[in-house]
Structure formats: structure tokens, C-alpha cells
Amino acid sequence: MKTFEELGVSADLLKAIKEMGYESPMPVQEAVIPYLLSDEFSDVVALAQTGTGKTASFGLPLIQKIDLTLRKPQALILSPTRELCLQIANDLKDYSKYIPELSVLPMYGGTSIENQIRNFKRGVHIIVATPGRLIDLMDRKVVSLDTVRKVVMDEADEMLDMGFTDSINSILERVPQDRTTLMFSATMSPAIAKIAKNYLHDPKEIVIGNKNEGAKSVNHVYYMVHAKDKYLALKRVADYYPDIYAIVFCRTRAETQEVADKLIGDGYSADALHGDLSQAQRDFVMGKFRQRRLQILVATDVAARGLDVDDLTHVINYGLPDDIESYTHRSGRTGRAGKTGTSISIINMREKGKMRAIEKVIGKQFVAGKIPTGKEICEKQLLKVMDEIEKVQVNEEEISTYLPEIYRKLDWLDKEDLIKRVVSLEFNHFLEYYSSAREIEVPEQGRAGKKERNAEGDKGRGKRGESRSRGAEPGYSRLFVNLGKKDGISPALIIDMLNHNIDRRIDVGRIDLMQNFSFFEVRERDASTVVKSLANLTYNGRPVNVEMADSGEASRDARPGRRRSQPKERRRDNKQQENDDFRQFFDDDTPFYDDNSWKKRKKRGKR
Ligand code: AMP
């Protein structure tokens, strides 16, 4: 294996990438860097999955070949999405840390074109653009590609899938012929071959891994369940891996929103990403996920494009996609940068054929997974609680004033008792839930299969899912609010309503959203405060009515009951942080939700 020095990378770049922890070149870098550094014009089609080190493979040589004295675009990088565009531009800025004169400009849609025009006019060496915005800027005669000598098409297959074929053709026609063109694609499809044939001169094909193969470092696991149990299986996977950091892929926008709503309602750190959200909302959710303030992102294939996250623990297919390429893209999002990842598919019997077809293409077999039993999940969660207790930072100074009183109060408990109680505090939610949840039934699979149940057998109480409780969870009261999905209400908005109108910590339990109204649970001791504090409130001008729900009201899809709320100060900090992040992230200042949505109908003194 060669070193970066041996590949010809310059000293300034070497210094920057060493600081970024790049010790030696990854295979794609070893193969591609010499081509782009060479003075000869030789085109390349590189078949490489995302996460293989592509960006540096083209970024380093592109930067190195720029004539800094000429403040004109000399290299063009095309990317399918704004996200990827920004990511590439940022990576290039990191590589060129010690080349301050270099100017890299991301140009993408969905944001102010004037700013981009202004920045472009200051002089740019490398353009990183989405095809649509670039065409727009060329049509306005702002950008000319006459001085461009190197063109990189990143994730070319995604660009074609997204309908950019005409735009790409039109862009390539407007770049001088004596250019080097490099096309990256995860798979070699007929459409990619056609572009290569039309616009690349005798391209060399570089294949990293096997052509059209799923990432090597990914384990493919499937859980076979009845269609009605898919969501319950998903919850079990999430509970079994407490440190999960995953994208759950759904097939439609509606399904994506539904699964995300259910997860949020059930207390998971989750959110939805799909095309019905505005660009600003999508960016916001992606930002939260990237910063790991969300553990589970439920997304459609299209919306997740360009979201580049390296260290996913899992990709979860909530059903298999219709086309095999989508599966390759999905699973290629885990197992990156030398790590091993797992692609879990929660499927029903009808999807078995699709699974076999995918196996043929990726050249790997799916391994049958066993849905974790309640007992296994409880063990995992218990370990997690113990781990957290071991690792928690004790603020000696802050706590010292309270300690004498705490010791006095807990004096009567011995160590074992105390440990049991501390652990139960966090763990009881899971124990209560899984002690009475029925195990998920495995469907019969062909002749050889037998009707299995997971180890614990059926302790369940009914036929309809994991319903355990009717009415509120123990210690909680169930409240009714006259706002539902039709009003755009989400679990986050319910919590937001409490945060905005009550000046102390309120633990929120389960939330059930109906079309026209909703139910949410709060601790019994807080119920009357909540009802009083929310009296006379309006939401988007509509009077809000919150009252105690009938005790006999049936509950659906019971959950382990994770606590969602947190001390008021922290909630404030987080909200502040979210708003700051939001402003930082976008050019426009559009708030994520309308802060004025919750209004008091008339002043009733201090809340
Ligand atoms: P990419 O495919 O360009 O998105 O790169 C995937 C990940 O690998 C990114 O986090 C890069 O920072 C990282 N990476 C790229 N090249 C190297 C290298 N030579 N050594 C270590 N990490 C690298």
C-alpha cells in the first residue's frame, strides 16, 4: 500500500489530513488520486459505495491542481443533494486548511440565490453544486464553466434516479471538451453506462469492492413477522439496542410519518424525514440526527439521500424496497469507514421472494434473526442502567449541600436496598411493559418451518398487539385535549404546549393522537395543574380544551413508558440550543414551529 506522500499529495494537504486522522490512503484514494493529479486528461468511472473515502479521493487532487492565481472556476463537483453538496464543500475546506487562498463555493437550491451570486462574484476556484441550481445560475449568465478543467459527478446514480439526466447532459455540454471527468456511482446501471459513453472519453473503470455489491462490512439480518407485528418488532429492536443510532427506511411518506409518530408517542428519540416536510424542516431534522440529538430517523429513500452520517449502528428496512438498488443504497449507509454495520429487514412472508432476489445481487445471504424476547430486552436495558450509574458524573460541589438531608432521609435503607431502588427507578418501565407483553409470533415459513414462539411463550393478554393497560399507566392520569392530527398536532407539540404554559417540570407519559382529538398522560400529582394551566389557551386561534379523560377510555399500543420530560432548565437550554442551531443552519430565519401558536385567551395572572 502506498502512502499519501507516495501518491503525490502536497505538503499543505498532508498536514491537514494528518490532523484529521488520515494515516494512510483508503483503496479508492490509492486508485483515484494519481489519475486526477496526472496532467493527462483521462476520464474515470469509479464504482464505490458511500463511506469508502471518495471525497478525499477527488477532493485532494482537485485542490492540488488549482491555479490559485486564477480566481476562476477550475473544478466542478456535481452532487445530487444540498446536504451532500455542503458536506463535500466542508470536507474540501478542511483539506485546504493550510491553503487559505483557496475558495470553494457550495451552490444548491432551496436557499437565497442572491447570496450565492454575491459569493461567486468574489472569485471561486471550486464549485460544488446541485445540477438544478447550477443550470439556473448558468441561465442567468452568472456562472460560466469555460475555465473548468476537472468535473466530478458524485453519486451519479442518485442524480440520475432523481431525474437530473437532462440537467447533467446540459451541464457537461457546457464544459470545455479538454477536461477530465470523473464519475462516482455506487452501482453500474445502464443509465450510468450511457452517460459514460456519451460524455467520458475512453473512461477507465475503477471498481472498489465488487460491482453492484452491498458493502462488505454489513451484516444483513431479517426478522420475519406478520405484517401487523412490524411496528412491535421495530420497537423491540430499538429496545434491545439501547445505544441504537439508526435510519428506519419506509416506503411511503405516510408510512414514514406514521411510524415516526408512533415511536415519538412511545417515548423514543425519533423523528420523520420525508418529502411532505419543507426543506427547512428536513434540514432541521437532519441536523438533529447528525448531532445525535435523535437516535432514530424514520425516512423515505428519497428524503434520506445526501444525509451523510458515518457511524450508524443499524439501517432498518421497515419492509424491503421495490428495487434492489435502493436496498444497496440503504444498507451502504452502515458499515462505513472500516466499521461493521447491520442492515435489519423487518419483513413479512410476502417479501421473501424480494429478499432472495436481493441476496443474488449483493452476493450475500440474509441471516434469520430472532426477535428479542421481553426477558432479553430487560436484561439489556438493565445493563444499560448499570452502565449509566457507573459512568454518571457526580457534581460533588453542587450536591454536597443536599447530601446531609439525603443521607438522613435514606438512612434506613441498606446498600442492597438502595441499589435495587435506584435501578428500579429507571428500569420499572421496561419491566412492567415486557412482563405482560405478548411475544411476537413468528409466521410459519414453508414446509420445513414450524410455528415458533419466542422463548418466553405467550403471557399476553389479548389478540391485539402488546396492549397491556387500559386507561393510564400506574401513577399517571390521562388527559383529553380537543386537538388532533387534523390540527397538525404531534407529540412534540403536546410537550411544547406544556413547556410553554407551565413553569415546572412535567413528566409526560403516553400520547395517543387521534384525527380530531388526542390523549396524553401526566403524573397524577400534576394532572390538575396541567388542566388549570392550559385553561383559556388557544392554539392557532382555536380554543383549547384540556380535561381529565374518562378512566375507562381504552389505550392502544402500550409502551415501556420512557420518560420524555426533563428538568425545565434543561428543556429551556435544549430549546434555545435548537433555535440557535436552526438559525445557524439556515440562511432564512423561518422558525421550526410558530412560537406564537399557543396563546392565552385572557390574562389569568401568573401561570
Ligand atoms: P467519504 O466516503 O468520503 O464520505 O469518507 C468516509 C469517512 O472516511 C469520512 O468520515 C472520512 O473523513 C473518512 N476518511 C476518508 N479517508 C480516510 C483515510 N485515508 N483515513 C481515515 N479516514 C478517512
XYZ file of C-alpha atoms and ligand atoms in Angstrom:
630
model
C 0.000 0.000 0.000
C 1.297 3.466 -0.902
C 1.435 6.447 1.433
C -0.263 9.767 0.659
C 3.218 11.195 0.030
C 3.931 8.453 -2.485
C 0.665 9.220 -4.240
C 1.974 12.747 -4.722
C -0.201 14.639 -2.241
C 1.326 18.045 -1.424
C 2.721 19.069 1.960
C -0.060 21.529 2.854
C -2.718 18.944 2.203
C -0.750 16.232 4.007
C -0.535 18.386 7.104
C -4.302 18.984 7.140
C -5.333 15.374 6.550
C -2.847 14.085 9.131
C -4.587 16.357 11.634
C -7.892 14.830 10.529
C -6.513 11.402 11.383
C -5.947 10.143 7.834
C -2.888 7.937 8.300
C -2.850 6.023 5.050
C -4.916 6.157 1.855
C -8.103 4.131 1.547
C -8.297 1.897 -1.571
C -10.404 4.349 -3.583
C -7.909 7.109 -2.804
C -4.981 4.984 -3.857
C -6.731 4.261 -7.138
C -8.159 7.698 -7.979
C -5.677 10.301 -6.667
C -2.964 9.565 -9.267
C -5.472 9.976 -12.105
C -6.584 13.407 -11.065
C -3.040 14.515 -10.247
C -1.807 13.472 -13.650
C -1.548 16.165 -16.323
C -3.035 13.814 -18.876
C -6.750 14.023 -19.499
C -8.033 10.610 -18.564
C -11.617 10.021 -17.541
C -12.647 7.620 -14.804
C -15.808 5.818 -13.752
C -15.329 4.776 -10.142
C -17.734 2.287 -8.656
C -17.539 2.805 -4.949
C -20.040 2.776 -2.126
C -20.518 5.826 0.048
C -18.260 5.822 3.077
C -15.264 4.422 1.239
C -13.278 7.679 1.330
C -14.450 9.022 -2.036
C -14.468 12.684 -1.078
C -10.746 12.835 -0.332
C -10.001 10.721 -3.413
C -11.205 13.529 -5.671
C -11.005 16.456 -3.244
C -7.275 16.289 -2.528
C -6.082 16.180 -6.153
C -8.645 18.764 -7.275
C -7.372 21.216 -4.672
C -3.775 20.468 -5.514
C -4.278 21.125 -9.219
C -5.919 24.530 -8.737
C -4.035 27.549 -10.036
C -4.584 29.880 -7.104
C -3.538 32.938 -9.087
C -6.527 32.484 -11.407
C -9.690 33.292 -9.449
C -11.988 31.459 -11.843
C -13.839 28.132 -11.508
C -11.392 25.393 -12.441
C -13.114 22.378 -10.920
C -16.788 21.464 -10.736
C -18.257 18.882 -8.399
C -21.869 17.878 -9.006
C -23.834 16.325 -6.186
C -27.461 15.151 -6.039
C -28.480 16.970 -2.866
C -27.883 20.133 -0.953
C -26.785 18.064 2.057
C -24.066 16.252 0.172
C -23.087 19.476 -1.537
C -22.493 21.164 1.816
C -20.707 18.127 3.160
C -18.300 17.986 0.226
C -17.635 21.727 0.400
C -16.925 21.451 4.128
C -14.587 18.499 3.608
C -12.716 20.449 0.933
C -12.398 23.394 3.296
C -10.957 21.056 5.940
C -8.423 19.600 3.497
C -7.363 23.104 2.419
C -6.901 24.409 5.956
C -3.309 25.368 5.095
C -4.203 26.819 1.697
C -6.223 29.843 2.851
C -6.344 31.443 -0.619
C -8.397 28.555 -1.976
C -12.059 29.383 -2.486
C -14.695 26.625 -2.529
C -18.351 27.571 -3.036
C -21.360 25.313 -2.488
C -24.283 26.243 -4.757
C -27.543 24.487 -4.079
C -31.253 25.105 -4.335
C -33.768 25.886 -1.626
C -31.877 28.913 -0.393
C -31.189 32.504 -1.411
C -29.664 32.625 -4.894
C -28.562 36.240 -4.368
C -26.110 35.258 -1.623
C -24.620 32.615 -3.873
C -24.302 35.072 -6.747
C -22.579 37.574 -4.444
C -20.152 34.945 -3.176
C -19.483 33.695 -6.674
C -18.605 37.150 -7.885
C -15.857 37.387 -5.263
C -13.987 34.711 -7.220
C -14.230 30.953 -6.822
C -11.814 28.099 -7.609
C -14.012 25.061 -6.960
C -17.791 24.927 -7.382
C -19.734 22.239 -5.573
C -23.259 22.331 -6.989
C -26.564 20.589 -7.305
C -27.492 20.353 -11.012
C -30.712 22.392 -10.861
C -29.188 25.398 -9.132
C -26.137 25.346 -11.367
C -28.290 25.410 -14.514
C -30.252 28.294 -13.029
C -27.039 30.245 -12.403
C -25.734 29.466 -15.887
C -29.027 30.516 -17.467
C -28.786 33.821 -15.589
C -25.323 34.198 -17.127
C -23.777 34.393 -13.662
C -21.750 31.209 -13.878
C -19.732 30.157 -16.879
C -17.918 26.849 -16.984
C -15.428 27.887 -19.688
C -12.446 27.699 -17.332
C -13.403 24.346 -15.744
C -10.897 21.566 -16.404
C -11.981 18.860 -13.939
C -15.530 17.646 -13.419
C -16.559 15.208 -10.702
C -20.034 13.714 -10.597
C -20.557 12.337 -7.124
C -23.283 9.761 -6.545
C -24.089 9.902 -10.249
C -26.601 7.077 -9.924
C -28.524 9.090 -7.328
C -28.526 12.124 -9.620
C -29.988 10.080 -12.430
C -32.555 8.496 -10.095
C -33.602 11.953 -9.022
C -34.328 12.928 -12.605
C -31.255 15.083 -13.268
C -30.285 13.338 -16.506
C -31.181 16.286 -18.738
C -29.504 18.777 -16.413
C -26.321 16.701 -16.337
C -26.284 16.430 -20.099
C -26.759 20.149 -20.423
C -24.004 20.931 -17.889
C -21.484 18.551 -19.457
C -22.162 20.090 -22.852
C -21.164 23.478 -21.481
C -17.800 22.393 -20.012
C -14.830 22.528 -22.427
C -14.012 19.219 -24.112
C -10.413 19.129 -22.861
C -11.464 18.284 -19.356
C -11.018 15.310 -17.056
C -14.307 13.823 -15.981
C -14.676 11.536 -13.014
C -17.954 9.821 -12.315
C -18.671 8.137 -8.981
C -21.505 5.706 -8.646
C -22.417 3.011 -6.148
C -23.677 0.757 -8.925
C -23.165 0.399 -12.670
C -26.623 0.773 -14.179
C -27.432 1.080 -17.903
C -28.151 4.800 -17.404
C -24.702 5.341 -15.881
C -23.096 3.422 -18.714
C -24.949 5.660 -21.191
C -23.715 8.907 -19.635
C -20.200 7.466 -19.521
C -20.433 6.544 -23.193
C -21.746 9.947 -24.256
C -19.611 12.262 -22.192
C -16.499 10.478 -20.981
C -13.529 9.817 -23.250
C -12.451 6.217 -23.106
C -13.009 6.059 -19.356
C -11.035 3.791 -17.105
C -13.267 1.808 -14.776
C -12.129 1.575 -11.181
C -14.073 -0.832 -9.023
C -13.715 -0.667 -5.272
C -15.143 -3.904 -3.891
C -17.288 -5.884 -6.301
C -19.515 -4.248 -8.863
C -23.077 -3.756 -7.579
C -22.227 -5.432 -4.326
C -23.579 -4.414 -0.946
C -20.938 -3.145 1.458
C -18.749 -5.977 2.704
C -18.769 -4.859 6.287
C -22.544 -5.031 6.545
C -24.408 -7.938 8.085
C -27.800 -8.495 6.550
C -30.358 -9.754 9.041
C -34.067 -10.325 8.583
C -36.895 -10.706 11.050
C -39.897 -12.488 9.623
C -43.103 -11.276 11.273
C -46.781 -10.975 10.478
C -47.469 -7.658 8.755
C -49.472 -6.451 11.767
C -46.470 -7.028 14.060
C -43.947 -4.966 12.104
C -44.131 -1.989 14.410
C -43.917 -4.105 17.549
C -40.848 -5.820 16.114
C -39.286 -2.441 15.373
C -39.839 -1.332 18.965
C -38.199 -4.483 20.235
C -35.166 -3.912 18.050
C -34.920 -0.340 19.356
C -35.282 -1.530 22.957
C -32.758 -4.312 22.518
C -30.112 -1.882 21.300
C -30.330 0.996 23.785
C -27.492 2.845 22.040
C -29.047 2.426 18.616
C -28.324 5.168 16.062
C -30.312 4.173 13.037
C -32.260 5.143 9.966
C -35.560 3.302 9.592
C -36.480 3.259 5.917
C -40.166 3.223 4.998
C -41.705 3.006 1.552
C -44.125 5.915 1.600
C -44.305 9.356 3.153
C -47.479 8.434 5.022
C -45.917 5.292 6.468
C -42.796 7.253 7.414
C -44.824 9.822 9.337
C -46.981 7.175 10.949
C -44.046 5.105 12.186
C -42.231 8.196 13.436
C -45.347 9.446 15.244
C -45.800 6.098 16.908
C -42.173 5.977 18.004
C -42.310 9.523 19.363
C -45.591 8.759 21.090
C -43.998 5.693 22.626
C -41.169 7.758 24.047
C -38.341 7.045 21.618
C -35.870 9.636 20.454
C -37.153 9.635 16.862
C -38.330 11.918 14.076
C -39.536 11.738 10.485
C -37.826 12.810 7.259
C -39.876 12.838 4.070
C -40.880 14.971 1.143
C -44.021 16.404 2.744
C -41.829 18.409 5.091
C -40.454 21.761 3.996
C -36.769 21.972 3.111
C -36.197 23.893 6.346
C -37.906 21.195 8.425
C -35.946 18.477 6.663
C -32.675 20.261 7.283
C -33.605 20.743 10.896
C -34.367 17.060 11.437
C -31.190 16.014 9.613
C -29.209 18.445 11.729
C -30.616 16.968 14.932
C -29.864 13.465 13.735
C -26.347 14.323 12.672
C -25.663 15.870 16.052
C -27.043 12.713 17.645
C -29.842 14.534 19.353
C -32.052 11.927 17.684
C -31.396 8.215 17.850
C -33.822 7.032 15.218
C -34.568 8.752 11.944
C -37.563 7.384 10.055
C -37.122 8.288 6.398
C -38.111 7.650 2.821
C -35.318 6.683 0.426
C -35.521 9.964 -1.447
C -35.514 12.222 1.607
C -32.554 10.399 3.165
C -30.397 10.929 0.087
C -27.420 13.076 0.787
C -27.710 12.656 4.542
C -24.178 11.567 5.179
C -23.755 10.011 8.569
C -20.820 7.716 9.120
C -21.439 5.842 12.281
C -24.935 4.417 12.063
C -25.229 1.296 14.176
C -28.125 -0.013 12.108
C -30.082 0.507 8.955
C -33.600 -0.804 9.408
C -35.759 -1.681 6.443
C -39.355 -1.369 7.547
C -40.218 -3.650 4.704
C -37.980 -4.159 1.673
C -37.783 -1.561 -1.094
C -39.168 -2.367 -4.546
C -35.864 -2.003 -6.332
C -32.660 -3.707 -5.390
C -30.543 -0.601 -5.896
C -32.417 1.135 -3.110
C -31.541 -1.740 -0.814
C -27.867 -1.391 -1.763
C -28.006 2.325 -1.010
C -29.833 1.816 2.260
C -27.519 -0.858 3.600
C -24.454 1.013 2.316
C -25.227 3.680 4.914
C -23.969 1.482 7.692
C -20.657 -0.363 7.937
C -18.740 2.686 6.774
C -15.181 3.830 7.342
C -13.945 0.396 8.327
C -16.704 -0.284 10.858
C -19.155 -3.162 10.812
C -22.827 -2.345 10.494
C -26.085 -4.221 10.452
C -28.900 -3.905 7.986
C -32.065 -5.265 9.592
C -35.089 -6.029 7.452
C -38.422 -6.448 9.187
C -40.443 -8.321 6.624
C -43.487 -10.493 6.179
C -43.839 -13.711 4.236
C -44.853 -11.933 1.034
C -41.459 -10.206 0.902
C -39.471 -13.409 0.975
C -39.080 -13.519 -2.800
C -37.768 -9.970 -2.848
C -35.241 -10.881 -0.187
C -33.935 -13.797 -2.242
C -33.598 -11.535 -5.292
C -31.570 -9.026 -3.268
C -29.343 -11.818 -1.961
C -28.499 -12.778 -5.532
C -27.449 -9.271 -6.464
C -25.456 -8.410 -3.356
C -23.926 -11.876 -3.262
C -24.648 -12.264 0.427
C -27.216 -14.221 2.382
C -29.597 -12.664 4.846
C -29.328 -14.257 8.267
C -32.598 -15.044 10.048
C -32.773 -13.007 13.219
C -34.786 -13.893 16.295
C -36.899 -11.085 17.702
C -35.544 -10.378 21.188
C -37.798 -11.661 23.945
C -39.043 -9.398 26.695
C -36.575 -11.048 29.060
C -33.632 -10.445 26.757
C -34.632 -6.818 26.303
C -34.980 -6.299 30.049
C -31.503 -7.754 30.596
C -30.040 -5.394 28.016
C -31.800 -2.383 29.486
C -30.718 -3.364 32.981
C -27.103 -3.484 31.849
C -27.553 -0.075 30.290
C -28.908 1.380 33.543
C -25.982 -0.103 35.485
C -23.590 1.259 32.934
C -25.101 4.716 33.253
C -24.884 4.583 37.037
C -21.206 3.682 36.775
C -20.471 6.446 34.332
C -22.610 9.298 35.662
C -20.613 12.387 36.570
C -21.208 13.415 40.168
C -21.051 17.125 40.728
C -19.544 16.955 44.221
C -19.729 20.661 44.836
C -23.372 21.113 43.853
C -24.638 18.017 45.551
C -22.720 18.427 48.812
C -25.208 20.886 50.309
C -28.068 18.435 49.801
C -26.238 15.344 50.938
C -26.817 15.572 54.704
C -30.587 15.734 54.121
C -30.423 12.932 51.558
C -28.423 10.729 53.933
C -30.852 11.447 56.746
C -33.812 10.525 54.570
C -32.313 7.320 53.191
C -30.542 6.281 56.376
C -32.888 3.363 56.954
C -32.013 1.693 53.627
C -29.035 -0.624 53.389
C -26.788 -0.661 50.309
C -28.552 -3.565 48.545
C -31.939 -1.976 49.060
C -30.692 1.324 47.772
C -29.191 -0.217 44.646
C -32.413 -2.075 43.909
C -34.421 1.105 44.234
C -32.131 3.246 42.098
C -32.113 0.652 39.345
C -35.882 0.148 39.563
C -36.427 3.853 39.126
C -35.238 3.656 35.552
C -35.929 0.042 34.839
C -39.507 -0.457 36.045
C -40.986 0.968 32.853
C -39.460 -1.827 30.819
C -40.143 -4.499 33.384
C -43.803 -3.570 33.680
C -44.261 -3.409 29.946
C -42.465 -6.559 28.962
C -43.692 -8.642 31.882
C -47.138 -8.612 30.344
C -46.443 -8.005 26.647
C -47.111 -10.952 24.406
C -44.146 -12.236 22.481
C -44.197 -11.693 18.738
C -45.300 -14.711 16.821
C -43.056 -15.984 14.044
C -45.068 -16.866 10.923
C -44.837 -20.373 9.534
C -42.132 -20.461 6.896
C -42.732 -23.105 4.265
C -42.775 -26.850 4.810
C -39.670 -27.025 6.926
C -40.816 -24.231 9.196
C -42.740 -24.712 12.344
C -44.902 -22.357 14.277
C -42.494 -20.922 16.799
C -42.854 -18.601 19.636
C -40.033 -16.749 21.202
C -38.644 -18.358 24.310
C -40.897 -16.864 26.934
C -44.143 -18.123 25.498
C -47.314 -16.088 25.371
C -48.010 -14.241 28.543
C -50.140 -11.934 26.503
C -53.495 -10.710 27.305
C -55.357 -10.297 24.078
C -55.073 -10.717 20.437
C -54.445 -7.159 19.512
C -50.769 -6.357 19.852
C -48.992 -5.613 23.055
C -51.898 -3.862 24.713
C -51.356 -4.229 28.378
C -53.146 -1.412 30.029
C -56.496 0.206 29.647
C -56.551 3.783 30.805
C -53.478 5.497 32.147
C -50.275 3.832 33.248
C -49.889 3.368 37.007
C -49.117 6.699 38.641
C -50.285 8.663 35.603
C -53.518 10.433 34.739
C -54.886 10.512 31.270
C -55.920 13.859 29.860
C -58.032 14.698 26.854
C -57.247 17.610 24.532
C -59.537 18.731 21.710
C -56.680 18.914 19.181
C -55.725 16.059 16.914
C -53.790 15.112 13.807
C -56.112 17.251 11.703
C -54.857 20.274 13.622
C -51.292 19.275 12.895
C -50.744 18.131 16.462
C -47.734 15.928 17.140
C -46.254 14.563 20.392
C -43.587 17.243 20.162
C -46.294 19.915 20.035
C -48.065 18.493 23.082
C -44.800 18.668 25.022
C -44.237 22.108 23.596
C -47.684 23.184 24.824
C -46.741 22.077 28.360
C -43.313 23.713 28.189
C -44.813 26.982 27.036
C -47.508 27.162 29.641
C -46.260 25.502 32.806
C -43.263 26.739 34.687
C -42.144 23.494 36.176
C -41.139 20.027 35.163
C -43.987 17.880 33.882
C -43.311 14.230 33.117
C -45.267 13.193 30.065
C -46.281 9.588 29.637
C -48.002 8.104 26.690
C -49.512 10.247 23.952
C -52.269 8.991 21.635
C -53.103 11.176 18.670
C -56.496 10.807 17.010
C -57.761 12.714 13.991
C -59.784 15.311 15.918
C -58.544 14.985 19.485
C -55.743 13.405 21.497
C -54.919 11.903 24.859
C -51.766 12.386 26.862
C -50.665 11.181 30.238
C -49.045 13.161 33.017
C -48.205 12.172 36.565
C -51.320 12.015 38.771
C -49.948 14.718 41.035
C -49.524 17.106 38.054
C -52.872 16.488 36.386
C -54.889 19.274 37.960
C -52.051 21.801 37.498
C -51.905 20.901 33.831
C -55.672 21.236 33.362
C -55.676 24.603 35.159
C -52.593 25.961 33.379
C -53.948 25.113 29.972
C -57.371 26.649 30.586
C -58.163 29.622 28.336
C -55.453 28.650 25.883
C -55.812 28.955 22.147
C -53.874 27.109 19.503
C -53.637 28.918 16.176
C -56.667 30.889 17.279
C -58.721 27.873 18.250
C -59.846 27.433 21.914
C -58.029 24.546 23.552
C -59.902 22.297 25.926
C -57.910 20.021 28.226
C -59.745 17.827 30.698
C -59.405 14.561 32.542
C -60.201 11.662 30.230
C -62.737 9.015 31.226
C -60.975 6.382 33.241
C -62.496 3.681 31.088
C -61.014 5.045 27.845
C -59.154 2.252 26.140
C -55.490 2.691 25.352
C -53.691 1.361 22.347
C -50.197 0.085 21.786
C -48.941 0.341 25.326
C -45.282 1.159 25.606
C -42.466 0.757 28.049
C -43.206 4.279 29.193
C -39.896 6.038 28.915
C -39.935 9.440 30.467
C -39.722 12.184 27.972
C -39.601 15.270 30.041
C -36.615 16.717 31.718
C -35.921 19.497 34.175
C -37.308 22.796 32.949
C -33.888 24.444 32.748
C -32.592 21.694 30.533
C -35.638 21.872 28.355
C -35.076 25.590 28.016
C -31.414 25.051 27.207
C -32.286 22.486 24.609
C -34.934 24.689 23.062
C -32.507 27.583 23.000
C -29.875 25.301 21.524
C -32.320 24.056 18.896
C -33.248 27.582 17.927
C -29.593 28.608 17.752
C -28.723 25.562 15.703
C -31.647 26.256 13.488
C -30.579 29.821 12.791
C -27.019 28.773 12.216
C -28.083 26.095 9.807
C -30.293 28.104 7.522
C -29.946 31.267 5.599
C -33.558 32.148 6.231
C -34.802 32.633 9.744
C -38.008 30.640 9.455
C -38.847 29.227 12.876
C -39.460 25.479 13.041
C -42.804 25.987 14.697
C -44.694 29.140 15.306
C -43.786 30.256 18.807
C -46.961 32.295 18.940
C -49.215 29.352 18.212
C -50.052 28.928 21.900
C -51.845 31.991 23.187
C -53.763 32.724 26.350
C -57.336 33.809 25.650
C -57.174 36.276 28.513
C -54.654 37.046 31.225
C -55.202 34.936 34.326
C -52.328 36.186 36.434
C -49.114 34.251 36.890
C -49.079 30.759 35.425
P -16.379 9.523 2.369
O -16.634 8.273 1.602
O -15.560 10.490 1.644
O -17.654 10.116 2.902
O -15.493 9.123 3.663
C -15.992 8.298 4.685
C -15.297 8.582 6.008
O -13.946 8.124 5.975
C -15.228 10.064 6.364
O -15.525 10.185 7.747
C -13.803 10.450 6.096
O -13.398 11.517 6.943
C -13.075 9.167 6.432
N -11.804 9.004 5.671
C -11.599 9.260 4.371
N -10.350 8.949 4.021
C -9.732 8.490 5.120
C -8.410 7.995 5.392
N -7.489 7.910 4.459
N -8.153 7.594 6.650
C -9.092 7.669 7.599
N -10.350 8.108 7.411
C -10.666 8.519 6.183
